[in-house]
Amino acid sequence: MAIPKSPDQMSAQEAAAELARLAKEIASHDKAYYLADAPRISDAAYDALRQRNAEIERLFPDQIRPDSPSVRVGAAPSQKFAKVSHAVPMLSLANAFDDNDVVEFVSKVRRFLSLSEEDELTFTAEPKIDGLSAGIRYENGKLVQAATRGDGEVGEDVTENVRTIIDVPKVLSGNDWPEVLEVRGEVYLPHADFEKMNQEQISNQKDPYKNPRNAAAGSLRQIDAKITARRPLRFFAYAWGLVSNEFAKSQEQAIGLLAKWGFSVNPLTKVCSSPLQMIEHYQMIEARRFALGYDIDGVVYKVNLLSLQQRLGFISRSPRWAIAHKFPPEQASTVLEDIEIQVGRTGALTPVAKLKPVTVGGVVISNASLHNEDELRRKDVRIGDIVLIQRAGDVIPQVVKVLNADRKDRSAPFEFPKICPCPLQTRLKRDLDDKGEPGAVTRCSGQSACPFQKVEALKHFVSRQAFDIEGLGAKQIESFFEEGIIGEPADIFLLSKRVDDLKLAEREGWGETSVANLVAAINAKREVPLDRFLNALGIRHVGQGNARLLAHHFGSIDNLLKQVTRLTAMEELLAIDGIGEAAAGSVIDFFTQSHSAEMVQRLLLQVSVLDMDEPESDSAISGKTVVFTGKLQHISRDEAKAKASALGARVSGSVSAKTDILVAGPGAGSKLKKANDLGVKVLSEDEWIALIAR
Ligand code: IVH
């Protein structure tokens, strides 16, 4: 066996190759250790590999890989934890980036609730903890289960690990808690404990963790809860999921009760009665941010009264009643080494800055977005420039500005391509904005014929939020696509019949077992719920949130295909609470253009799309189709639509024989006439309110 070369004798090229090899080898040992609980090498040999990796990275910082073992922190994702379905989904929060967004948020809430400026409306304001969220279920006051957020619908069972957290009561104090109570909050690691933990990592010759959040995540997801117990994790309670009975009238009261029952709640929580007070509290928290002893990344505002929270409900994946006011992003400067043009799955061209790697907020960054041609030109970013970059949370890093703009020795301005860099070399098009003027996005005109778009669309199709096919990731898709084995989604499902012809098992990196696993993973996804199916199609403006709205509205793929190709499709789609014009238009385009419609038909020969369950509701309007027309006096149109959907009704934009109820306010015109002609039940706003209050 050749003696490995000493890092200080290596060329940059050799260092890059060795780092690539080490990344792969260490990842495979991690997998054996974490997933199979079967380490293949001794701890000392494993540590030696990581040390070699760290030494080469120290000597060749430019060569640090995005998948470097020193960047990839925490335990490898485990399949060892049992899955837990959240009875109430764990949602995320919309963001406010400046004071204006906060003012706008408050106005929107007022508009939705039809409140005037004089009506009282209070909010709680509290720090947004930068950790990971967990839901902890109590039955009769006893902790019975704890789960991570996961994708919001399904998380992982981390009960034993959560039991080790000192802030989490194993038995609730008092006796006035609901029989079933799921408390939600953030698991985090205080700075002092993080430092101590890293000292230990270093003295055990292990890589230190990059930041407290990663350290907390790694600690919570330890297979062995005894290890978690040695990590001083903490927990702030700030919300709840499933509860057997209402236990409070306001957010403030609920948090007070959680504290009484034994939870730690954040002491910087305050009730505010105006946007000004909210912003003042934000500024106070921001000023104290670095003295708190734990990481926070903003302030969360929540409508205080729970009855109003209930009325406001949710839009897509976030509540209408809360928002996260984020702190400004962290920044750093570095050299821009190159500009690459990437073609995304919708054909949008994105210039990407290739950077000399730099650490921003604990993460090594080597790529940053330059957004589009106009942005690139406006910022006049040129190769070789020193640029200021910023990164906020998990958002893609961005180039803020050039720092050496007045230097004479800069390279020539960057020439944005005139034709698409994709193999079709198509003419580039600009999207039109609302006024019909050319917008900022430059697009490849190859559409479904463009191989770059196709491969990105396929990667999206198999991704976690879509079909979630295990073992078929971006890399495999790329190589199957390049070889012409997979050209469109249906081909993925045809692959299982072709493995022998293709001699898949004989390929490099494959074997009998991995082929069998892939076939099983593909076959496991031959049945798919409608919302995942729609998200997977990659229709513009239809992500996870809108896919869910469409799925719940139409219920089945057959109904959707029928409705979206009708002349009334636009009205029908716009009536769905949360679907706007852009999404509605692109849904119609997608299902009426022959290439995409036929692609869907071929896919439907391979998979069965499961109908959505009718929402469980025994309300008077459950399962009914309702249309609103004219002006509503007491509630806003948005609230009316949201409420009807929440009670299990379908809100439609046009009156037809299928309409069950038309709610008609003053000024109702043709829809009222048509409803009368068809004998559809017509209600006034007051009659409607009385009906849904029953
Ligand atoms: S309330 C319905 N309050 O932020 C949403 N979330 O971006 C309920 N987070 O997933 C969340 N501190 O992990 C809420 N004081 C706080 C929070 C907080 C941190 C996290 C939470 C959530 C994420 C949303």
XYZ file of C-alpha atoms and ligand atoms in Angstrom:
718
model
C 0.000 0.000 0.000
C 1.335 3.437 -0.891
C 2.316 5.654 2.009
C -0.104 8.589 2.119
C 1.504 11.854 1.145
C 2.067 14.384 3.892
C -0.255 17.400 3.460
C 2.640 19.860 3.374
C 4.083 18.038 0.342
C 0.851 18.297 -1.651
C -0.023 20.460 -4.636
C -3.411 22.206 -4.610
C -4.685 19.610 -7.059
C -3.555 16.719 -4.896
C -5.094 18.399 -1.856
C -8.426 18.737 -3.672
C -8.368 15.086 -4.698
C -7.438 13.935 -1.201
C -10.173 16.086 0.392
C -12.696 14.569 -1.999
C -11.543 11.079 -1.069
C -11.613 11.848 2.657
C -15.094 13.406 2.451
C -16.392 10.216 0.882
C -14.581 7.870 3.232
C -15.531 9.757 6.410
C -19.164 9.980 5.259
C -19.228 6.231 4.735
C -17.832 5.619 8.247
C -20.376 8.084 9.678
C -23.128 6.146 7.981
C -21.866 2.831 9.322
C -21.615 4.299 12.806
C -24.824 6.299 13.008
C -27.185 4.387 10.794
C -26.036 0.820 11.224
C -24.503 1.211 14.692
C -21.634 -0.792 13.228
C -18.371 1.155 13.093
C -15.950 -0.372 10.630
C -12.793 1.220 12.019
C -11.459 2.079 15.462
C -12.144 5.479 16.988
C -8.444 6.303 16.707
C -8.337 5.461 12.985
C -11.501 7.523 12.431
C -10.041 10.479 14.325
C -6.852 10.209 12.252
C -8.915 10.553 9.058
C -10.666 13.661 10.375
C -7.363 15.138 11.532
C -5.829 14.593 8.117
C -8.852 16.280 6.585
C -8.534 19.231 8.995
C -4.786 19.568 8.348
C -5.217 19.664 4.547
C -8.031 22.191 4.925
C -5.807 24.349 7.127
C -3.081 24.356 4.456
C -5.479 24.662 1.503
C -8.472 26.709 2.697
C -9.462 27.369 -0.917
C -10.120 23.693 -1.408
C -12.632 23.231 1.417
C -15.539 21.305 -0.029
C -19.200 22.103 0.575
C -19.621 18.510 1.783
C -16.479 18.595 3.909
C -16.740 16.533 7.116
C -15.689 19.659 9.024
C -18.588 21.655 7.567
C -21.121 18.870 7.718
C -21.843 18.980 11.401
C -23.868 16.891 13.773
C -24.899 13.316 13.449
C -25.680 11.890 10.055
C -29.424 11.761 9.409
C -30.677 8.697 11.089
C -33.279 6.247 9.995
C -33.211 4.800 13.476
C -35.776 7.105 15.038
C -39.385 6.113 14.652
C -41.531 8.540 12.655
C -44.195 10.564 14.439
C -47.107 12.158 12.563
C -47.947 15.525 14.068
C -51.640 15.667 14.962
C -51.463 19.417 14.324
C -48.846 20.300 11.662
C -45.755 22.148 12.891
C -45.708 25.229 10.715
C -43.127 27.859 9.969
C -43.328 31.622 10.209
C -43.412 34.269 7.512
C -40.593 36.807 7.819
C -40.482 40.573 8.238
C -37.133 42.079 7.285
C -37.685 45.691 8.311
C -39.999 47.995 10.246
C -42.225 48.541 7.202
C -42.930 44.837 6.969
C -44.063 44.910 10.604
C -46.424 47.837 9.993
C -47.754 46.058 6.909
C -48.262 42.821 8.889
C -50.365 44.646 11.504
C -52.422 46.377 8.796
C -53.051 43.093 7.027
C -54.252 41.482 10.257
C -56.582 44.437 10.835
C -57.895 44.255 7.263
C -58.488 40.521 7.473
C -60.400 40.938 10.734
C -62.237 44.046 9.453
C -60.973 46.029 12.459
C -60.848 49.803 12.394
C -57.854 51.812 13.631
C -59.689 52.420 16.921
C -60.329 48.764 17.668
C -57.873 47.354 20.185
C -55.462 44.736 18.863
C -52.537 43.452 20.931
C -49.564 41.269 20.050
C -46.987 39.396 22.067
C -43.353 40.024 21.091
C -40.646 37.559 22.108
C -37.186 36.429 20.957
C -36.963 33.967 18.106
C -34.709 31.255 19.477
C -32.171 29.826 17.028
C -32.421 26.162 17.904
C -34.657 23.374 16.698
C -38.314 22.971 17.455
C -39.858 20.047 19.243
C -43.351 19.010 20.284
C -43.745 17.302 23.668
C -46.943 15.440 24.407
C -48.358 15.063 27.899
C -51.212 12.789 28.839
C -52.734 13.299 32.278
C -49.769 15.505 33.130
C -47.138 12.914 32.222
C -44.624 13.244 29.383
C -45.422 10.467 26.916
C -43.796 11.477 23.645
C -41.498 14.062 22.102
C -40.866 14.619 18.409
C -38.749 16.838 16.190
C -40.412 19.065 13.605
C -39.228 17.017 10.595
C -41.003 18.285 7.495
C -43.785 19.777 9.624
C -46.123 16.819 9.062
C -43.923 13.964 10.217
C -41.041 14.246 12.681
C -38.831 11.845 14.588
C -39.493 10.301 17.967
C -36.874 11.747 20.326
C -38.763 11.066 23.561
C -35.850 9.591 25.500
C -33.508 12.376 24.431
C -35.971 15.127 25.352
C -36.485 13.549 28.772
C -32.858 14.439 29.540
C -33.465 18.211 29.147
C -33.619 19.962 32.506
C -36.200 22.579 31.402
C -38.650 19.883 30.333
C -40.902 18.652 33.156
C -41.422 14.909 33.130
C -44.591 15.454 35.161
C -46.518 18.737 35.023
C -46.988 20.839 38.151
C -50.482 21.841 39.252
C -53.610 20.073 38.048
C -55.401 22.488 35.727
C -53.715 21.305 32.524
C -55.676 19.705 29.673
C -55.715 15.909 29.737
C -53.859 15.877 26.435
C -51.407 18.711 25.917
C -48.683 18.972 23.317
C -46.264 21.714 24.278
C -44.091 23.161 21.536
C -40.914 25.127 21.818
C -37.265 25.363 20.948
C -34.426 23.092 22.027
C -31.209 25.108 22.218
C -27.724 25.119 23.685
C -26.520 28.123 25.735
C -23.232 29.741 24.639
C -21.306 28.789 27.781
C -22.236 25.117 27.412
C -21.485 25.227 23.712
C -17.964 26.538 24.445
C -17.430 23.857 27.071
C -18.677 21.141 24.766
C -16.329 22.279 22.032
C -13.376 22.350 24.431
C -14.151 18.722 25.160
C -14.464 17.903 21.461
C -11.034 19.456 20.868
C -9.394 17.705 23.794
C -10.857 14.427 22.513
C -9.313 15.370 19.144
C -12.713 15.716 17.541
C -13.842 18.533 15.268
C -15.560 21.314 17.174
C -19.175 22.098 16.279
C -19.672 25.146 14.050
C -22.439 26.808 16.034
C -24.774 26.148 18.973
C -27.715 25.242 16.744
C -25.792 22.485 14.976
C -24.453 21.276 18.297
C -27.990 21.183 19.726
C -29.307 19.320 16.664
C -26.450 16.817 16.816
C -27.005 16.300 20.528
C -30.772 15.859 20.322
C -30.500 13.326 17.534
C -28.079 11.024 19.280
C -29.166 7.415 19.046
C -27.927 6.887 22.577
C -29.909 9.120 24.950
C -27.083 8.750 27.475
C -24.952 10.924 25.183
C -27.763 13.508 24.942
C -27.946 13.509 28.739
C -24.333 14.677 28.877
C -25.115 17.605 26.561
C -26.688 20.461 28.535
C -29.613 21.139 26.202
C -32.307 23.608 27.239
C -35.895 24.267 26.132
C -38.114 27.343 25.875
C -41.848 26.654 25.550
C -43.689 29.128 23.269
C -46.599 27.320 21.615
C -48.757 24.208 21.668
C -50.171 21.658 19.249
C -52.941 19.194 20.032
C -54.854 19.972 23.245
C -57.913 18.162 24.570
C -59.576 21.410 25.625
C -59.064 25.137 25.309
C -56.968 26.223 28.249
C -56.458 29.965 27.728
C -57.962 33.031 26.122
C -54.740 34.708 25.071
C -51.182 33.902 24.105
C -50.037 35.771 27.211
C -52.262 33.718 29.493
C -51.241 30.456 27.809
C -47.532 31.211 28.264
C -48.201 32.098 31.913
C -49.868 28.713 32.405
C -47.043 26.833 30.684
C -44.647 28.517 33.146
C -46.897 27.543 36.043
C -46.935 23.917 34.880
C -43.136 23.827 34.996
C -41.792 25.031 31.633
C -39.161 27.686 31.010
C -40.679 30.529 29.038
C -38.751 33.455 27.661
C -38.551 36.378 30.108
C -38.358 38.902 27.265
C -41.946 38.248 26.174
C -44.027 41.423 26.189
C -47.548 42.400 25.172
C -47.558 45.345 22.718
C -50.510 47.352 21.503
C -49.085 49.110 18.430
C -46.507 48.541 15.692
C -44.388 51.216 17.356
C -44.293 49.308 20.640
C -43.487 46.092 18.778
C -40.566 47.737 16.991
C -39.319 49.307 20.231
C -39.330 45.908 21.894
C -37.482 44.458 18.897
C -34.825 47.153 19.265
C -34.479 46.458 22.960
C -34.037 42.725 22.321
C -31.598 43.406 19.480
C -29.490 45.612 21.764
C -29.305 42.822 24.334
C -28.913 40.053 21.785
C -25.285 39.201 22.471
C -25.628 39.331 26.250
C -28.468 36.807 26.411
C -26.201 33.781 26.534
C -28.001 31.929 23.734
C -28.516 32.496 20.009
C -31.585 34.299 18.746
C -32.181 35.411 15.170
C -35.117 37.791 15.453
C -38.320 38.596 17.303
C -41.649 36.789 16.867
C -44.899 38.757 17.055
C -48.139 36.871 17.682
C -51.710 38.147 17.816
C -52.490 37.932 21.508
C -56.145 36.878 21.586
C -56.547 33.202 20.696
C -60.048 33.788 19.333
C -58.503 36.168 16.781
C -55.681 33.690 16.031
C -58.381 31.164 15.277
C -60.198 33.537 12.935
C -56.974 34.436 11.156
C -55.991 30.807 10.624
C -53.203 29.759 8.285
C -52.110 30.518 4.801
C -50.173 27.768 3.200
C -47.426 26.800 5.689
C -47.561 29.752 8.089
C -50.092 31.319 10.439
C -51.624 34.658 9.424
C -51.456 35.651 13.086
C -47.681 35.610 13.564
C -44.524 36.838 11.906
C -40.775 36.635 12.573
C -38.983 39.991 12.460
C -35.482 38.910 11.521
C -32.226 40.560 12.578
C -30.076 41.901 9.753
C -27.955 39.213 8.105
C -24.303 38.512 8.889
C -21.764 39.809 6.402
C -18.174 39.138 5.265
C -15.903 40.116 2.370
C -14.078 37.855 -0.047
C -12.805 37.594 -3.625
C -15.191 36.786 -6.454
C -13.304 34.268 -8.550
C -15.808 33.585 -11.282
C -19.415 34.076 -12.384
C -21.357 31.044 -13.506
C -24.765 31.114 -15.170
C -27.142 28.448 -13.903
C -30.393 27.440 -15.564
C -33.057 26.491 -13.032
C -36.001 24.145 -13.470
C -38.265 26.940 -14.679
C -35.595 28.110 -17.130
C -34.654 31.203 -15.117
C -31.019 32.142 -15.566
C -29.264 32.899 -12.304
C -25.754 34.327 -12.234
C -23.885 32.658 -9.370
C -20.779 34.168 -7.784
C -18.039 31.592 -7.229
C -16.208 32.889 -4.180
C -12.948 32.300 -2.402
C -14.390 30.344 0.560
C -15.103 32.528 3.565
C -16.749 31.869 6.919
C -19.945 33.827 7.580
C -21.799 33.221 10.825
C -20.022 29.907 11.322
C -20.620 28.500 7.842
C -18.130 28.321 4.952
C -19.574 30.011 1.878
C -18.191 29.518 -1.623
C -21.231 30.367 -3.782
C -23.558 33.345 -3.609
C -26.490 34.429 -5.701
C -26.302 37.445 -7.985
C -30.059 37.054 -8.666
C -30.403 38.191 -12.281
C -28.892 40.180 -15.118
C -30.230 43.546 -13.886
C -28.889 43.024 -10.380
C -25.530 41.979 -11.732
C -25.369 45.099 -13.906
C -26.664 47.402 -11.174
C -24.018 46.159 -8.757
C -21.425 46.086 -11.572
C -19.882 42.930 -10.197
C -16.754 41.838 -12.063
C -14.521 38.792 -11.840
C -11.620 39.438 -9.434
C -13.555 42.001 -7.347
C -13.629 42.036 -3.588
C -17.273 41.681 -2.657
C -19.362 42.018 0.461
C -21.556 38.979 0.944
C -24.281 38.236 3.446
C -26.088 35.241 4.733
C -29.258 35.119 6.791
C -30.347 31.832 8.311
C -30.746 29.122 5.730
C -31.304 31.563 2.888
C -28.927 31.387 -0.109
C -26.021 33.802 0.498
C -26.095 36.997 -1.556
C -23.559 39.440 -2.971
C -24.384 42.827 -1.434
C -21.889 45.078 -3.210
C -18.437 45.498 -4.685
C -15.888 46.905 -2.243
C -13.237 47.931 -4.754
C -15.472 49.780 -7.237
C -13.087 52.770 -7.524
C -10.018 50.732 -8.446
C -8.690 51.165 -11.972
C -7.306 47.653 -12.415
C -10.652 45.866 -12.372
C -11.522 43.362 -15.065
C -13.990 44.231 -17.841
C -17.714 44.344 -16.997
C -19.276 40.906 -17.047
C -21.039 40.127 -20.311
C -24.349 38.437 -19.622
C -24.911 35.771 -22.284
C -27.184 36.654 -25.198
C -28.074 33.053 -25.801
C -28.817 30.383 -23.234
C -25.811 28.377 -22.019
C -27.944 25.233 -22.276
C -27.249 22.755 -25.094
C -30.182 24.163 -27.106
C -28.531 27.607 -27.100
C -31.966 29.176 -27.223
C -32.831 32.820 -27.544
C -33.260 34.316 -24.075
C -36.569 35.906 -23.090
C -37.451 38.370 -20.395
C -40.561 37.718 -18.281
C -43.129 40.474 -18.473
C -44.136 42.191 -15.249
C -47.676 43.221 -14.159
C -47.633 46.214 -16.499
C -46.445 44.199 -19.464
C -42.909 45.651 -19.208
C -39.868 43.339 -19.394
C -39.208 42.075 -15.846
C -35.956 41.106 -14.180
C -35.927 37.391 -14.917
C -34.194 36.167 -18.055
C -35.418 32.803 -19.191
C -34.318 30.069 -21.532
C -36.978 29.711 -24.227
C -36.439 25.979 -24.594
C -39.126 25.122 -22.012
C -39.639 21.400 -21.717
C -37.154 20.750 -24.536
C -34.265 22.277 -22.570
C -32.174 19.519 -21.006
C -30.965 21.805 -18.190
C -34.549 22.532 -17.146
C -35.536 18.921 -17.547
C -32.819 17.619 -15.281
C -33.572 20.236 -12.626
C -37.264 19.346 -12.846
C -36.415 15.670 -12.359
C -34.252 16.458 -9.334
C -37.188 18.342 -7.890
C -39.528 15.456 -8.710
C -37.566 12.958 -6.592
C -36.766 15.428 -3.801
C -37.875 15.056 -0.198
C -40.922 17.300 -0.441
C -42.077 15.683 -3.669
C -41.890 11.937 -4.448
C -39.100 11.476 -1.909
C -37.468 8.501 -3.619
C -34.720 7.207 -1.386
C -31.428 6.445 -3.098
C -32.348 8.493 -6.178
C -30.748 11.835 -5.479
C -29.507 14.690 -7.641
C -26.314 12.860 -8.645
C -28.045 9.679 -9.808
C -30.657 11.701 -11.681
C -27.918 13.633 -13.454
C -26.124 10.524 -14.593
C -29.305 8.647 -15.619
C -30.397 11.748 -17.501
C -27.060 12.202 -19.268
C -27.195 8.613 -20.435
C -30.738 9.036 -21.702
C -32.128 6.483 -19.233
C -34.475 8.918 -17.509
C -35.877 11.794 -19.550
C -39.151 12.486 -17.738
C -40.848 11.427 -14.496
C -42.607 8.381 -15.989
C -39.193 6.935 -16.930
C -38.280 6.658 -13.255
C -41.074 4.154 -12.783
C -40.164 2.296 -15.962
C -36.604 1.924 -14.677
C -37.494 -0.983 -12.398
C -38.370 -3.084 -15.448
C -35.130 -2.181 -17.208
C -32.510 -2.824 -14.518
C -31.378 -6.090 -16.100
C -31.245 -4.709 -19.656
C -29.291 -1.752 -18.416
C -26.984 -3.995 -16.375
C -27.382 -1.507 -13.568
C -25.848 -3.763 -10.926
C -22.606 -3.926 -12.879
C -22.126 -0.175 -12.962
C -19.550 1.577 -10.872
C -20.931 2.412 -7.466
C -23.849 -0.001 -7.862
C -24.334 -3.629 -6.877
C -27.135 -6.163 -6.525
C -28.208 -4.767 -3.144
C -28.235 -1.125 -4.133
C -30.214 -1.909 -7.298
C -32.718 -3.948 -5.280
C -33.007 -1.083 -2.804
C -33.585 1.426 -5.578
C -36.272 -0.685 -7.213
C -37.979 -1.111 -3.834
C -37.749 2.637 -3.147
C -39.290 3.452 -6.539
C -42.043 0.864 -6.152
C -42.838 2.214 -2.694
C -43.829 5.500 -4.344
C -46.238 4.152 -6.919
C -49.010 5.482 -4.735
C -48.746 9.125 -3.903
C -51.078 11.644 -2.242
C -52.438 14.333 -4.550
C -50.619 17.209 -2.810
C -47.194 15.590 -3.206
C -48.012 14.702 -6.792
C -48.867 18.314 -7.638
C -45.798 19.686 -5.900
C -43.616 17.161 -7.748
C -44.811 18.361 -11.160
C -42.846 21.578 -10.677
C -45.596 23.891 -11.944
C -44.454 27.495 -11.583
C -45.824 29.179 -8.451
C -46.998 25.819 -7.111
C -44.769 24.747 -4.254
C -45.666 22.636 -1.239
C -48.146 25.210 0.115
C -50.140 25.879 -3.042
C -50.024 22.186 -3.966
C -51.795 21.444 -0.691
C -54.401 24.127 -1.279
C -55.133 22.787 -4.760
C -55.219 19.200 -3.539
C -57.687 19.958 -0.766
C -59.850 21.993 -3.089
C -60.110 19.469 -5.915
C -59.877 16.325 -3.798
C -58.843 14.005 -6.640
C -56.635 14.162 -9.704
C -59.580 13.342 -11.970
C -61.594 16.249 -10.652
C -58.619 18.598 -10.903
C -57.873 17.631 -14.505
C -61.510 18.119 -15.401
C -61.874 21.508 -13.712
C -58.615 23.164 -14.749
C -59.251 22.617 -18.413
C -62.700 24.236 -18.327
C -63.418 27.792 -19.417
C -64.311 28.705 -15.829
C -60.974 27.399 -14.521
C -59.568 30.839 -13.716
C -62.532 31.804 -11.560
C -62.526 28.414 -9.883
C -58.826 28.662 -8.979
C -58.980 32.262 -7.781
C -61.760 31.340 -5.398
C -59.372 29.083 -3.487
C -58.227 30.809 -0.337
C -54.527 31.578 -0.860
C -54.286 31.037 -4.642
C -53.399 34.190 -6.572
C -53.447 35.071 -10.251
C -49.895 34.003 -11.024
C -50.413 30.518 -9.597
C -53.859 30.152 -11.173
C -52.531 31.157 -14.604
C -49.610 28.797 -14.501
C -51.752 25.858 -13.314
C -54.039 26.385 -16.298
C -51.090 26.722 -18.692
C -49.477 23.586 -17.336
C -52.512 21.347 -17.717
C -53.601 22.742 -21.070
C -50.258 22.775 -22.889
C -49.879 19.503 -24.721
C -46.282 18.674 -23.734
C -46.931 18.983 -19.985
C -50.454 17.526 -20.147
C -49.121 14.484 -22.033
C -46.218 14.101 -19.626
C -48.778 13.938 -16.791
C -50.813 11.319 -18.681
C -47.729 9.123 -19.150
C -46.907 9.491 -15.469
C -50.454 8.561 -14.484
C -49.989 5.235 -16.275
C -47.254 4.465 -13.734
C -48.553 5.860 -10.465
C -51.853 6.048 -8.599
C -52.676 9.402 -7.122
C -54.493 9.110 -3.810
C -57.511 11.323 -3.190
C -57.282 13.777 -0.333
C -59.260 12.892 2.742
C -62.314 15.073 3.197
C -61.485 17.371 6.100
C -62.990 16.001 9.270
C -65.721 18.411 10.109
C -69.283 18.065 11.184
C -70.094 21.671 10.365
C -73.260 22.583 8.496
C -71.247 23.421 5.384
C -68.811 20.503 5.358
C -68.406 19.177 1.809
C -70.602 21.946 0.364
C -69.604 24.219 -2.498
C -69.972 27.866 -1.589
C -69.686 31.022 -3.721
C -69.401 34.567 -2.361
C -70.593 37.592 -4.284
C -71.286 41.274 -3.616
C -69.912 43.247 -0.691
C -69.674 41.699 2.758
C -70.305 44.051 5.683
C -69.110 42.247 8.790
C -66.219 40.090 7.690
C -63.626 40.578 4.970
C -63.913 38.440 1.838
C -60.574 36.806 2.744
C -61.825 35.836 6.173
C -65.078 34.507 4.721
C -63.151 32.283 2.303
C -60.695 31.128 4.962
C -63.461 30.276 7.411
C -65.480 28.352 4.823
C -62.408 26.293 3.873
C -61.586 25.643 7.524
C -65.120 24.281 8.034
C -64.685 21.850 5.192
C -66.478 23.718 2.405
C -65.138 24.235 -1.098
C -65.093 27.871 -2.099
C -65.734 28.352 -5.774
C -65.580 31.473 -7.922
C -68.442 30.710 -10.252
C -72.025 29.573 -9.854
C -72.979 26.275 -11.456
C -75.432 23.452 -10.874
C -72.879 22.081 -8.367
C -73.041 25.201 -6.170
C -74.769 24.533 -2.848
C -74.821 28.023 -1.371
C -74.403 31.518 -2.767
C -73.657 34.128 -0.116
C -74.778 37.405 -1.643
C -74.003 40.850 -0.219
C -75.142 44.223 -1.566
C -74.209 44.833 -5.190
C -74.510 41.170 -6.209
C -75.188 40.901 -9.958
C -74.904 38.141 -12.529
C -73.949 35.418 -10.029
C -77.087 36.077 -8.000
C -79.215 35.926 -11.130
C -77.626 32.670 -12.231
C -78.067 31.154 -8.751
C -81.749 32.092 -8.816
C -82.120 30.592 -12.291
C -80.505 27.356 -11.171
C -82.392 27.210 -7.886
C -79.221 27.473 -5.780
C -79.769 28.374 -2.128
C -78.990 32.071 -1.594
C -78.027 33.437 1.838
C -77.459 36.954 3.080
C -74.259 37.631 5.028
C -76.144 37.491 8.346
C -77.795 34.192 7.441
C -74.383 32.839 6.476
C -72.832 33.928 9.791
C -75.708 32.301 11.670
C -75.226 29.087 9.659
C -71.505 28.755 10.352
C -71.912 29.664 14.015
C -74.108 26.602 14.545
S -44.001 30.281 17.125
C -47.115 28.432 14.070
N -42.171 31.351 18.603
O -39.116 29.522 14.320
C -45.698 28.760 14.297
N -41.458 29.954 16.809
O -39.603 30.034 11.472
C -45.344 28.634 15.723
N -39.045 29.650 16.684
O -40.436 26.412 13.454
C -43.960 29.051 15.959
N -38.528 30.891 18.433
O -38.788 26.513 15.389
C -42.407 30.571 17.540
N -40.637 32.326 20.042
C -40.897 31.553 19.000
C -39.864 30.924 18.286
C -40.189 30.131 17.182
C -38.038 30.119 17.466
C -38.836 28.807 15.493
C -39.686 27.574 15.422
C -40.399 27.637 14.109
C -39.548 28.609 13.363
C -40.377 29.305 12.320
